[in-house]
Amino acid sequence: MLGFRIAKRQEPLQWGSFFIFFAALALSLGISCLLLAIQGKPFMRALFLLWEGAFAHGYSLEDTALKSIPIFLCSLGVAVCFRMQVWNIGAEGQYALGAVGATWAVLTFPDAPAWALMPLMFCAAALLGAFWAAVPAFLRLKFELNEIISTLMFNYIGILLLEYFVYGDWKDPASFGFPMTIMFPDTAIIGSLFGRIHWGAAVCAVVAAMLSVFLKRTRLGFELMAGGENPRAARYARMPYSFLVMLVMVLCGALAGWAGLIETSATLNRLQPNVVVGYGYTAIVVAWLARLRITSIAVFSILLAGLRVGVENLQLELQVPAAFAGIMQGLLLITVLAGQFFNWYEIQRVSRVEAEAAKADEGGNA
Amino acid sequence: MALELIIPILAATVQSGTPILYATLGEMLTERSGVLNLGVEGMMIFGAFGAFLFTYFTGNPWVGLFMAGIFAGILGLLHGVVCQVFQGNQVVSGLALTILGVGLADFLGTPYVGVATTGFTPFAFPVLSSIPVIGGIFFKHDALVYLSYTLPFIFWFFMNRTRWGMALAAAGEHPAACSAAGLNPVLMRWAGMFFGGFFVGLGGAYLSLAYTHLWTSNMTGGRGWIAVALVIFAFWRPGRAVFGAYLFGGIMAFQMRLQALGATLPSSLLLMLPYALTIIVLLFSSARGKGRAAPAALGVNIEPGE
């Protein structure tokens, strides 16, 4: 009988991740189709609708690009945290707090000119988002509180806080009881860059460029990488480990906060509870699929934004629930995670003679 | 007079603590075998859906209960495929499992939202329910609550007094030594993931078959994550898990009672209580962290050929 054996490679497979991704994508699409087929939906048409909804027309491409902006910003911060092996799952809550901060600025200074109001909104969003990340970071450093759980709990609390304001003091009296603030004044709305794409896209580009320079060209950026590779070594080398943990968390919080601000101001033009739609969780999937690299994060942000937009099309045409996007994200993450095994391990066939020789050898030794 | 107010609240405490207790004990079993599974929230809601679905079609809640365990156990095995076969990162795999489980339950459950089914109904436990005070608090519930009273003892006995339980713990403490002693740590971890998932699923079933008798999406509302936190709080010991679960049951019951009384405090602030309490409870356990004993190999994969 032929046997198999698993052997570790000397070096990781070249181009491995590339092929693994496509194999994983095919596998997760296949399983998703199976699920659709079980529910009696025409899955070939579903695949086409998914593609068409996300990437086929100018309008759908714009939709995808717009959704990729908040995902990208959240994911950059999450990826920097993950590099440090800080498991920040809290981008969702930090995003909500960013939206709250920006809205606070608008509602407090509604008559301020744009040159003053816009920077104030960015500051408030970044500060509140950063605060929402700094508390779990502090709790981890001071009390060894597991940051996965604390950031997650902060997600729930942050979203409820947003709802508290929107259902409470901030509710527009003219909204017929709907939980939403007044429409923002023009001075507080992020305008169009070209077409429906707003200036948030430019913010993404600037942030990505600065982050890239910071990580690759500065001492602190280098320490960030080293700290992630081996926290203990970083500590022995007198690198400020606690400071670095705080830094990545605050950075992620501020970026997620900006994502919340941009969605509120540019897309909805007011604060309402449905500004929170899980971008923070998608960002985790993106960061991991992109293996924490900035350029790949851009690519995967667009891809997963496309998935969300595509599923909206499915919802419209085939009455497929929106949860389908979650299933596909989960499947993709699982298949890619499993597939990465083949980067480092290979499965070798063992012939019968070899196998018996090995068995005899083992027996001889024992 | 005061007793008449307090007994119903404490009875509600036991009821809301029960699903958390099942999930906490399940995750504890998995973690004792050395596997960190952050998919509890996903497994719990997938279990809740499985319980609803099979009860709805068979009319027998016991079938639904069993299938809830199987549904969640299957997700646990998927975690095993990623982490044991393919050596994936346990943290990321668990997160993926939550995303997948929540998505699956939501997707498959959409046609049934708001649909009612039969389930477990409360009955007075013979004899014991007539004990004053205690009877009213603990013995006027449904079968799943009574079952949950026995579980911490069974878990304790299994983990500390049986060969299999010790082998499971050995896989979590030192897989290599476990293997050298002629045991199979990989097999132990598979068992930890499946059976741990099974009990997490029972916690989910409690939500759709006893707490309510219908299916709504997002039923768990973070209870799975609270269970993950409680395992840490409980120092991986079943006894403390009971205390933690009822503490959360208490805060949930209290919050519901306040809302029902039309408290002036806005409901969003009340709803924050369990999540804020999770952090406080964890802080409390870390401040007195001497007795903490996480399984030494928790979260570390067993590599092939070792």
XYZ file of C-alpha atoms in Angstrom:
672
model
C 0.000 0.000 0.000
C 1.175 3.502 -0.747
C 1.604 5.805 2.203
C 2.078 9.513 2.649
C 4.274 11.476 4.915
C 4.373 15.151 5.826
C 7.737 16.845 5.614
C 8.726 20.390 6.453
C 10.207 22.393 3.598
C 13.600 24.023 3.950
C 12.190 27.273 2.582
C 8.632 28.432 2.033
C 7.190 27.830 -1.382
C 7.812 30.639 -3.875
C 4.573 32.152 -5.140
C 2.873 29.718 -2.797
C 0.551 32.258 -1.176
C -0.549 33.404 -4.607
C -1.713 29.972 -5.748
C -3.031 29.091 -2.322
C -5.258 32.151 -2.403
C -6.818 31.182 -5.714
C -7.308 27.591 -4.652
C -8.896 28.818 -1.424
C -11.088 31.267 -3.296
C -12.278 28.512 -5.633
C -12.966 26.182 -2.725
C -14.905 28.775 -0.731
C -16.889 29.807 -3.808
C -17.661 26.139 -4.398
C -18.938 25.611 -0.854
C -20.965 28.827 -1.053
C -22.547 27.603 -4.292
C -23.419 24.355 -2.571
C -25.200 26.297 0.167
C -27.137 28.247 -2.437
C -28.006 25.050 -4.276
C -29.376 23.563 -1.032
C -31.698 26.529 -0.781
C -32.741 25.978 -4.378
C -31.111 29.096 -5.793
C -29.516 29.039 -9.270
C -25.911 29.174 -8.164
C -24.276 29.783 -11.552
C -26.452 32.832 -11.986
C -25.614 33.795 -8.393
C -21.897 33.766 -9.178
C -22.527 35.936 -12.207
C -24.676 38.359 -10.187
C -21.980 38.507 -7.525
C -19.382 39.460 -10.099
C -21.678 41.836 -11.919
C -22.762 43.576 -8.727
C -19.217 44.142 -7.571
C -16.987 44.797 -10.538
C -18.772 44.705 -13.885
C -20.047 48.263 -14.327
C -18.766 51.725 -13.548
C -21.512 52.206 -11.001
C -20.832 48.964 -9.169
C -17.079 49.614 -9.243
C -17.712 52.962 -7.600
C -19.820 51.252 -4.925
C -17.039 48.767 -4.289
C -14.417 51.507 -4.102
C -16.545 53.494 -1.655
C -17.003 50.523 0.673
C -13.327 49.644 0.482
C -12.313 53.003 2.006
C -13.436 52.323 5.613
C -12.365 48.677 5.362
C -8.907 49.750 4.210
C -8.420 52.288 7.010
C -9.551 49.834 9.703
C -7.470 47.057 8.246
C -4.238 49.094 8.175
C -4.497 49.657 11.921
C -5.500 46.074 12.647
C -2.569 44.791 10.597
C -0.068 46.936 12.517
C -1.475 45.561 15.779
C -1.259 41.995 14.506
C 2.365 42.598 13.501
C 3.065 43.286 17.155
C 1.010 40.195 18.015
C -1.466 42.468 19.727
C -4.838 40.880 19.002
C -6.965 43.981 18.590
C -10.426 42.789 17.558
C -11.897 46.178 18.436
C -11.791 48.138 15.179
C -15.579 47.933 15.027
C -16.028 49.780 18.318
C -13.238 52.233 17.573
C -14.982 52.978 14.278
C -18.251 53.632 16.142
C -16.500 55.996 18.554
C -14.925 57.843 15.621
C -18.386 58.414 14.208
C -19.569 59.630 17.612
C -16.587 61.995 17.956
C -17.075 63.525 14.531
C -20.784 63.976 15.155
C -20.102 65.601 18.506
C -17.909 68.170 16.749
C -20.592 68.919 14.172
C -23.430 69.214 16.675
C -21.395 71.351 19.059
C -20.063 73.794 16.445
C -22.645 73.662 13.637
C -21.851 77.169 12.442
C -18.074 76.834 12.333
C -16.475 77.424 8.935
C -15.281 74.333 7.061
C -11.571 75.107 7.566
C -12.099 74.888 11.330
C -14.835 72.272 11.563
C -13.261 69.649 9.313
C -9.943 69.448 11.239
C -11.874 69.446 14.494
C -13.946 66.492 13.275
C -10.798 64.587 12.304
C -9.215 65.337 15.678
C -12.299 64.336 17.643
C -12.764 61.114 15.666
C -9.107 60.152 16.023
C -9.043 60.985 19.729
C -12.168 59.096 20.626
C -11.236 56.107 18.464
C -7.757 56.090 19.988
C -9.193 56.337 23.491
C -11.393 53.316 22.803
C -8.249 51.352 21.908
C -6.037 52.847 24.612
C -8.166 51.563 27.471
C -7.862 47.874 26.491
C -4.145 48.447 25.780
C -3.709 49.920 29.249
C -5.647 47.070 30.834
C -3.472 44.562 29.053
C -0.213 46.228 30.037
C -1.184 46.986 33.600
C -3.366 44.005 34.520
C -2.546 41.427 31.825
C -6.168 41.547 30.750
C -6.653 39.568 27.550
C -7.048 42.186 24.806
C -9.104 39.933 22.539
C -11.912 39.913 25.067
C -11.586 43.507 26.243
C -11.575 44.951 22.713
C -14.555 42.767 21.826
C -16.524 43.932 24.825
C -15.587 47.492 23.893
C -17.144 46.854 20.479
C -20.494 46.050 22.064
C -20.237 48.964 24.494
C -19.144 51.409 21.784
C -22.005 50.514 19.471
C -24.491 50.849 22.351
C -22.964 54.205 23.228
C -23.536 55.369 19.671
C -27.131 54.182 19.911
C -27.539 55.906 23.257
C -26.691 59.264 21.685
C -28.655 58.728 18.497
C -31.786 57.529 20.288
C -31.315 60.183 22.953
C -30.026 63.725 23.024
C -28.776 63.810 19.451
C -31.997 62.692 17.797
C -33.296 65.093 15.201
C -36.666 66.391 16.479
C -37.878 66.468 12.880
C -37.004 62.827 12.170
C -40.452 61.441 13.097
C -38.895 59.385 15.871
C -36.281 57.727 13.674
C -32.932 57.386 15.420
C -30.837 59.832 13.426
C -29.175 63.190 13.934
C -29.889 66.260 11.830
C -28.387 66.324 8.350
C -24.836 67.671 8.624
C -24.250 71.209 7.292
C -22.274 71.384 4.048
C -19.203 72.486 5.974
C -19.129 69.094 7.716
C -19.554 66.933 4.637
C -16.558 65.373 2.939
C -17.053 66.249 -0.707
C -16.485 64.519 -3.991
C -13.024 63.951 -5.410
C -14.198 62.584 -8.751
C -17.550 61.071 -9.572
C -19.047 59.538 -6.432
C -15.595 58.894 -4.989
C -15.027 61.324 -2.129
C -11.924 62.768 -0.508
C -11.805 59.821 1.857
C -9.932 57.980 -0.890
C -7.204 60.626 -0.742
C -7.034 60.223 3.035
C -6.457 56.495 2.499
C -3.616 57.133 0.054
C -1.871 59.611 2.341
C -2.257 57.413 5.424
C -0.970 54.343 3.586
C 2.060 56.212 2.235
C 2.942 57.684 5.626
C 2.475 54.374 7.400
C 4.651 52.623 4.842
C 7.477 55.143 5.293
C 7.104 54.957 9.065
C 7.345 51.176 9.171
C 10.184 50.839 6.703
C 12.307 53.929 7.231
C 12.188 54.833 10.901
C 13.775 53.286 13.959
C 10.456 53.135 15.748
C 8.884 51.370 12.793
C 11.680 48.826 12.832
C 11.196 48.282 16.541
C 7.542 47.628 15.852
C 8.441 44.758 13.561
C 11.074 43.427 15.960
C 8.675 43.673 18.889
C 6.208 41.551 16.990
C 8.711 38.938 15.987
C 9.879 38.414 19.512
C 8.453 40.461 22.372
C 10.925 39.126 24.876
C 13.952 39.973 22.743
C 12.590 43.472 22.252
C 12.241 43.884 25.979
C 15.775 42.653 26.664
C 17.098 45.035 24.022
C 15.517 47.790 26.148
C 13.019 48.583 23.474
C 9.944 50.167 25.004
C 7.591 47.237 24.563
C 4.713 48.772 26.521
C 5.041 51.982 24.582
C 4.941 50.055 21.302
C 1.804 48.146 22.311
C 0.125 51.400 23.281
C 1.297 53.007 20.043
C -0.123 50.341 17.712
C -3.422 50.269 19.568
C -3.805 54.044 19.541
C -2.828 54.142 15.870
C -5.427 51.507 15.010
C -8.053 53.302 17.080
C -7.386 56.610 15.371
C -7.503 55.075 11.883
C -10.700 53.169 12.641
C -12.081 56.387 14.089
C -11.374 58.143 10.812
C -13.127 55.351 8.964
C -16.186 55.989 11.122
C -15.942 59.705 10.534
C -15.669 59.265 6.768
C -18.656 56.929 6.556
C -20.775 59.271 8.667
C -19.805 62.465 6.900
C -19.267 61.424 3.281
C -21.720 58.550 2.841
C -24.636 59.053 5.250
C -24.259 62.828 5.868
C -25.637 62.271 9.373
C -25.194 59.847 12.243
C -27.553 56.892 12.391
C -27.131 53.411 13.929
C -26.708 51.671 10.569
C -23.337 53.374 10.105
C -21.988 50.336 11.976
C -22.132 47.426 9.543
C -19.198 45.207 10.473
C -16.355 46.912 8.590
C -14.207 46.437 11.674
C -14.642 42.668 11.521
C -14.106 42.554 7.767
C -10.878 44.478 8.420
C -9.591 41.551 10.476
C -10.257 39.173 7.589
C -8.566 41.566 5.170
C -5.506 42.086 7.373
C -4.991 38.368 7.714
C -5.622 37.509 4.058
C -3.135 40.253 3.092
C -0.598 38.751 5.484
C -0.341 42.201 7.075
C 1.256 43.895 4.043
C 0.043 47.358 3.094
C -0.229 46.927 -0.675
C -1.978 43.585 -0.282
C -4.347 45.176 2.215
C -5.407 47.623 -0.502
C -6.093 44.757 -2.910
C -8.018 42.671 -0.384
C -10.003 45.677 0.870
C -11.300 46.165 -2.659
C -11.963 42.453 -3.054
C -13.933 42.098 0.171
C -15.734 45.393 -0.403
C -16.685 43.924 -3.778
C -17.976 40.831 -2.027
C -20.248 42.969 0.149
C -21.541 44.956 -2.816
C -21.960 41.804 -4.860
C -24.015 40.159 -2.139
C -26.265 43.223 -2.104
C -26.946 42.473 -5.755
C -27.714 38.847 -4.861
C -30.058 40.071 -2.175
C -31.902 42.197 -4.678
C -32.151 39.656 -7.482
C -32.304 36.282 -5.730
C -33.395 37.220 -2.195
C -30.177 35.811 -0.761
C -29.735 37.100 2.824
C -26.941 39.600 3.503
C -25.435 37.064 5.914
C -24.117 35.291 2.818
C -21.233 37.806 2.751
C -20.285 36.707 6.264
C -20.272 33.053 5.266
C -17.998 33.747 2.311
C -15.617 35.827 4.432
C -15.437 33.107 7.055
C -14.877 30.385 4.470
C -12.205 32.391 2.676
C -10.342 33.051 5.911
C -10.531 29.395 6.940
C -9.442 28.014 3.573
C -6.555 30.462 3.214
C -5.464 29.775 6.785
C -5.498 26.046 6.155
C -3.920 26.401 2.718
C -0.896 28.223 4.080
C 0.162 24.870 5.454
C 1.411 24.014 1.975
C 3.818 26.946 2.090
C 5.845 25.220 4.751
C 5.014 21.563 4.462
C 4.909 19.097 1.613
C 3.199 15.783 1.387
C 5.504 13.133 0.062
C 4.443 9.792 -1.300
C 6.125 6.929 0.380
C 6.485 3.762 -1.665
C 5.794 0.367 -0.166
C 9.426 -0.647 -0.046
C 10.427 2.558 1.707
C 7.571 2.296 4.146
C 8.515 -1.237 5.105
C 12.141 -0.328 5.366
C 11.243 2.525 7.669
C 9.068 0.239 9.760
C 11.789 -2.363 10.013
C 14.252 0.374 10.928
C 11.967 1.645 13.650
C 11.479 -1.841 14.965
C 15.238 -2.388 14.978
C 15.856 0.746 16.973
C 13.215 -0.007 19.545
C -42.506 40.632 51.552
C -39.039 41.220 50.188
C -38.679 37.503 49.478
C -41.567 37.649 47.057
C -39.606 40.182 45.023
C -36.226 38.527 45.327
C -37.139 34.906 44.573
C -38.354 35.599 41.009
C -35.224 37.639 40.272
C -32.960 34.876 41.572
C -34.940 32.283 39.625
C -34.477 34.411 36.501
C -30.783 34.628 37.359
C -30.488 30.854 37.263
C -32.360 30.765 33.981
C -30.246 33.388 32.201
C -27.072 31.940 33.651
C -27.768 28.435 32.304
C -26.824 28.952 28.612
C -23.657 30.741 29.703
C -22.839 27.864 32.057
C -23.125 25.267 29.282
C -20.962 27.363 26.942
C -18.362 28.106 29.611
C -18.000 24.449 30.584
C -17.750 23.452 26.922
C -15.037 25.982 26.165
C -13.260 24.985 29.353
C -13.099 21.381 28.167
C -11.643 22.484 24.810
C -9.082 24.754 26.447
C -8.027 22.081 28.925
C -6.989 19.974 25.937
C -4.714 22.833 24.836
C -6.863 24.311 22.095
C -7.936 27.939 22.239
C -11.224 28.182 20.374
C -12.539 31.718 19.947
C -15.401 30.423 17.841
C -17.747 29.978 20.819
C -20.087 32.773 19.749
C -20.386 31.235 16.271
C -20.772 27.672 17.560
C -23.370 28.725 20.105
C -25.624 30.466 17.609
C -25.171 27.685 15.057
C -26.185 25.251 17.787
C -29.179 27.400 18.652
C -30.237 27.224 15.012
C -29.692 23.465 14.799
C -31.804 23.037 17.931
C -34.593 25.154 16.502
C -34.522 23.473 13.089
C -34.686 19.887 14.312
C -37.255 20.656 16.970
C -39.370 22.430 14.388
C -39.337 19.460 12.015
C -39.465 16.572 14.485
C -41.543 18.210 17.219
C -39.202 16.671 19.767
C -36.974 19.147 21.639
C -34.639 16.361 22.785
C -33.758 15.641 19.169
C -33.197 19.367 18.710
C -30.977 19.486 21.776
C -28.848 16.619 20.541
C -28.537 18.152 17.083
C -27.492 21.497 18.605
C -24.547 19.672 20.123
C -23.761 17.992 16.824
C -23.987 21.263 14.862
C -21.615 23.072 17.204
C -19.403 20.006 17.508
C -18.985 19.952 13.734
C -17.767 23.550 13.820
C -15.387 22.458 16.585
C -14.068 19.725 14.287
C -13.605 22.322 11.535
C -11.404 24.245 13.971
C -9.522 20.993 14.409
C -9.058 20.584 10.665
C -7.547 24.074 10.441
C -5.378 23.898 13.562
C -4.447 20.231 13.843
C -4.283 19.072 10.250
C -3.192 22.321 8.597
C -1.382 23.954 11.513
C -3.334 27.217 11.210
C -3.184 29.908 13.883
C -5.739 29.098 16.592
C -6.687 32.710 17.271
C -7.437 33.497 13.640
C -9.172 30.181 13.025
C -11.442 30.808 16.006
C -12.339 34.271 14.770
C -13.074 32.823 11.339
C -15.276 30.213 12.978
C -17.300 32.921 14.706
C -17.743 34.848 11.464
C -18.740 31.635 9.682
C -21.063 30.345 12.410
C -22.922 33.634 12.788
C -23.187 33.900 8.993
C -24.439 30.328 8.562
C -27.062 30.611 11.290
C -28.259 33.904 9.878
C -28.282 32.673 6.269
C -29.922 29.300 6.833
C -32.260 30.740 9.457
C -33.646 33.643 7.444
C -36.783 31.763 6.326
C -37.614 30.911 9.955
C -37.175 34.290 11.652
C -39.984 34.750 14.177
C -41.301 31.208 13.660
C -42.265 29.498 16.921
C -41.633 25.892 17.876
C -42.164 23.616 20.855
C -39.425 23.466 23.446
C -38.665 22.832 27.058
C -41.227 24.112 29.538
C -40.753 24.658 33.267
C -42.061 22.100 35.716
C -41.742 21.878 39.481
C -39.114 19.313 40.396
C -40.757 16.690 42.645
C -40.131 17.136 46.371
C -37.231 19.600 46.032
C -39.441 22.373 44.687
C -41.365 22.455 47.945
C -38.287 23.514 49.939
C -38.914 27.113 50.960
C -36.907 29.776 49.079
C -34.427 27.299 47.529
C -37.236 25.426 45.792
C -38.571 28.620 44.256
C -35.173 29.688 43.015
C -33.715 26.426 41.772
C -36.449 23.861 41.233
C -39.177 25.464 39.147
C -37.353 25.409 35.831
C -37.100 23.263 32.724
C -35.211 20.020 32.241
C -32.129 21.737 30.792
C -31.624 23.744 33.968
C -31.848 20.597 36.088
C -29.381 18.924 33.757
C -27.011 21.864 34.134
C -26.901 21.397 37.924
C -25.208 18.046 37.463
C -22.715 19.174 34.829
C -20.118 20.979 36.974
C -19.808 17.876 39.130
C -19.518 15.612 36.116
C -16.927 17.902 34.551
C -14.956 18.086 37.775
C -15.041 14.338 38.184
C -14.088 13.757 34.557
C -11.172 16.187 34.605
C -9.742 15.221 37.966
C -10.645 11.632 38.585
C -10.777 9.785 35.282
C -7.991 8.476 33.090
C -9.419 10.124 29.982
C -9.824 13.441 31.712
C -6.231 13.432 32.861
C -5.034 12.410 29.412
C -6.983 15.351 27.979
C -5.403 17.742 30.462
C -1.978 16.289 29.681
C -2.481 17.202 26.015
C -3.090 20.756 27.178
C -0.163 20.900 29.563
C 2.597 19.085 27.727
C 1.734 17.300 24.474
C 5.221 15.851 24.056
C 5.207 14.294 27.524
C 1.675 13.091 26.938
C 2.836 11.420 23.765
C 5.874 9.913 25.492
C 3.554 8.378 28.075
C 1.936 6.438 25.254
C -1.131 8.653 24.967
C -2.229 10.383 21.804
C -2.411 14.161 22.418
C -3.744 14.858 18.926
C -6.672 12.511 19.527
C -7.287 14.125 22.923
C -7.466 17.527 21.292
C -9.912 16.295 18.648
C -12.071 15.019 21.471
C -11.681 18.297 23.380
C -12.806 20.293 20.362
C -15.767 18.094 19.496
C -17.176 17.512 22.966
C -16.387 21.056 24.091
C -18.259 22.267 21.031
C -21.093 19.872 21.861
C -21.710 21.549 25.222
C -21.380 25.023 23.711
C -24.113 23.931 21.305
C -26.328 22.868 24.215
C -25.955 26.403 25.561
C -27.159 27.675 22.215
C -30.064 25.229 22.298
C -31.133 26.666 25.632
C -31.659 30.028 23.948
C -33.914 28.772 21.164
C -35.708 25.963 23.028
C -36.103 27.133 26.620
C -35.314 30.815 27.003
C -37.493 31.540 23.981
C -39.399 29.083 21.807
C -38.560 30.677 18.486
C -35.804 31.564 16.117
C -34.449 35.086 15.786
C -31.113 36.025 14.280
C -28.391 37.275 16.606
C -29.881 35.339 19.486
C -26.620 34.899 21.395
C -25.798 38.616 21.583
C -22.239 38.136 22.809
C -22.943 35.352 25.336
C -20.356 33.202 23.580
C -17.687 35.799 24.152
C -18.721 36.168 27.761
C -18.212 32.406 28.083
C -14.676 32.726 26.706
C -13.967 35.392 29.309
C -15.514 33.284 32.077
C -13.165 30.396 31.355
C -10.299 32.723 32.246
C -12.207 34.041 35.238
C -12.882 30.488 36.391
C -9.170 29.593 36.267
C -10.146 26.615 34.059
C -12.054 25.027 36.947
C -15.720 23.958 36.728
C -16.714 25.146 40.208
C -15.824 28.773 39.649
C -17.570 28.646 36.267
C -20.905 28.205 38.061
C -20.286 31.324 40.094
C -19.340 33.319 36.979
C -22.282 32.116 34.916
C -24.838 32.973 37.609
C -23.205 36.347 38.154
C -23.900 37.130 34.518
C -27.309 35.566 34.706
C -28.000 37.894 37.614
C -26.947 41.019 35.788
C -29.037 40.040 32.747
C -32.086 39.278 34.860
C -31.629 42.542 36.763
C -31.326 44.487 33.526
C -34.491 42.909 32.105
C -36.371 43.607 35.322
C -35.318 47.258 35.266
C -36.404 47.601 31.667
C -39.743 45.965 32.422
C -40.266 48.389 35.293
C -39.798 51.204 32.782
C -36.618 52.528 34.328
C -35.717 56.064 33.366
C -32.228 54.911 32.474
C -32.053 54.490 28.667
C -32.051 50.893 27.496
C -28.733 51.244 25.622
C -26.979 51.968 28.904
C -28.645 49.007 30.607
C -27.656 46.731 27.748
C -24.005 47.703 28.283
C -23.994 46.144 31.753
C -23.027 42.552 30.866
C -20.196 43.673 28.588
C -18.817 46.137 31.122
C -19.159 43.496 33.818
C -17.130 41.044 31.718
C -14.187 43.421 31.822
C -14.604 44.101 35.524
C -14.851 40.402 36.320
C -11.690 39.670 34.357
C -9.887 42.508 36.113
C -10.959 41.030 39.411
C -9.559 37.628 38.517
C -6.291 39.125 37.275
C -5.839 41.194 40.424
C -5.921 38.030 42.513
C -4.110 36.057 39.870
C -2.063 33.758 42.064
C -4.153 30.671 41.470
C -4.470 31.176 37.746
C -3.350 28.148 35.847
C -3.908 28.264 32.118
C -2.985 24.984 30.443
C 0.699 25.450 29.608
C 0.336 24.500 25.939
C -2.893 26.480 25.375
C -2.948 27.874 21.854
C 0.168 26.008 20.732
C -0.312 23.588 17.854
C 1.160 20.101 17.861
C 3.364 19.952 14.794
C 3.372 16.833 12.631
C 6.272 14.483 13.176
C 6.900 15.608 16.734
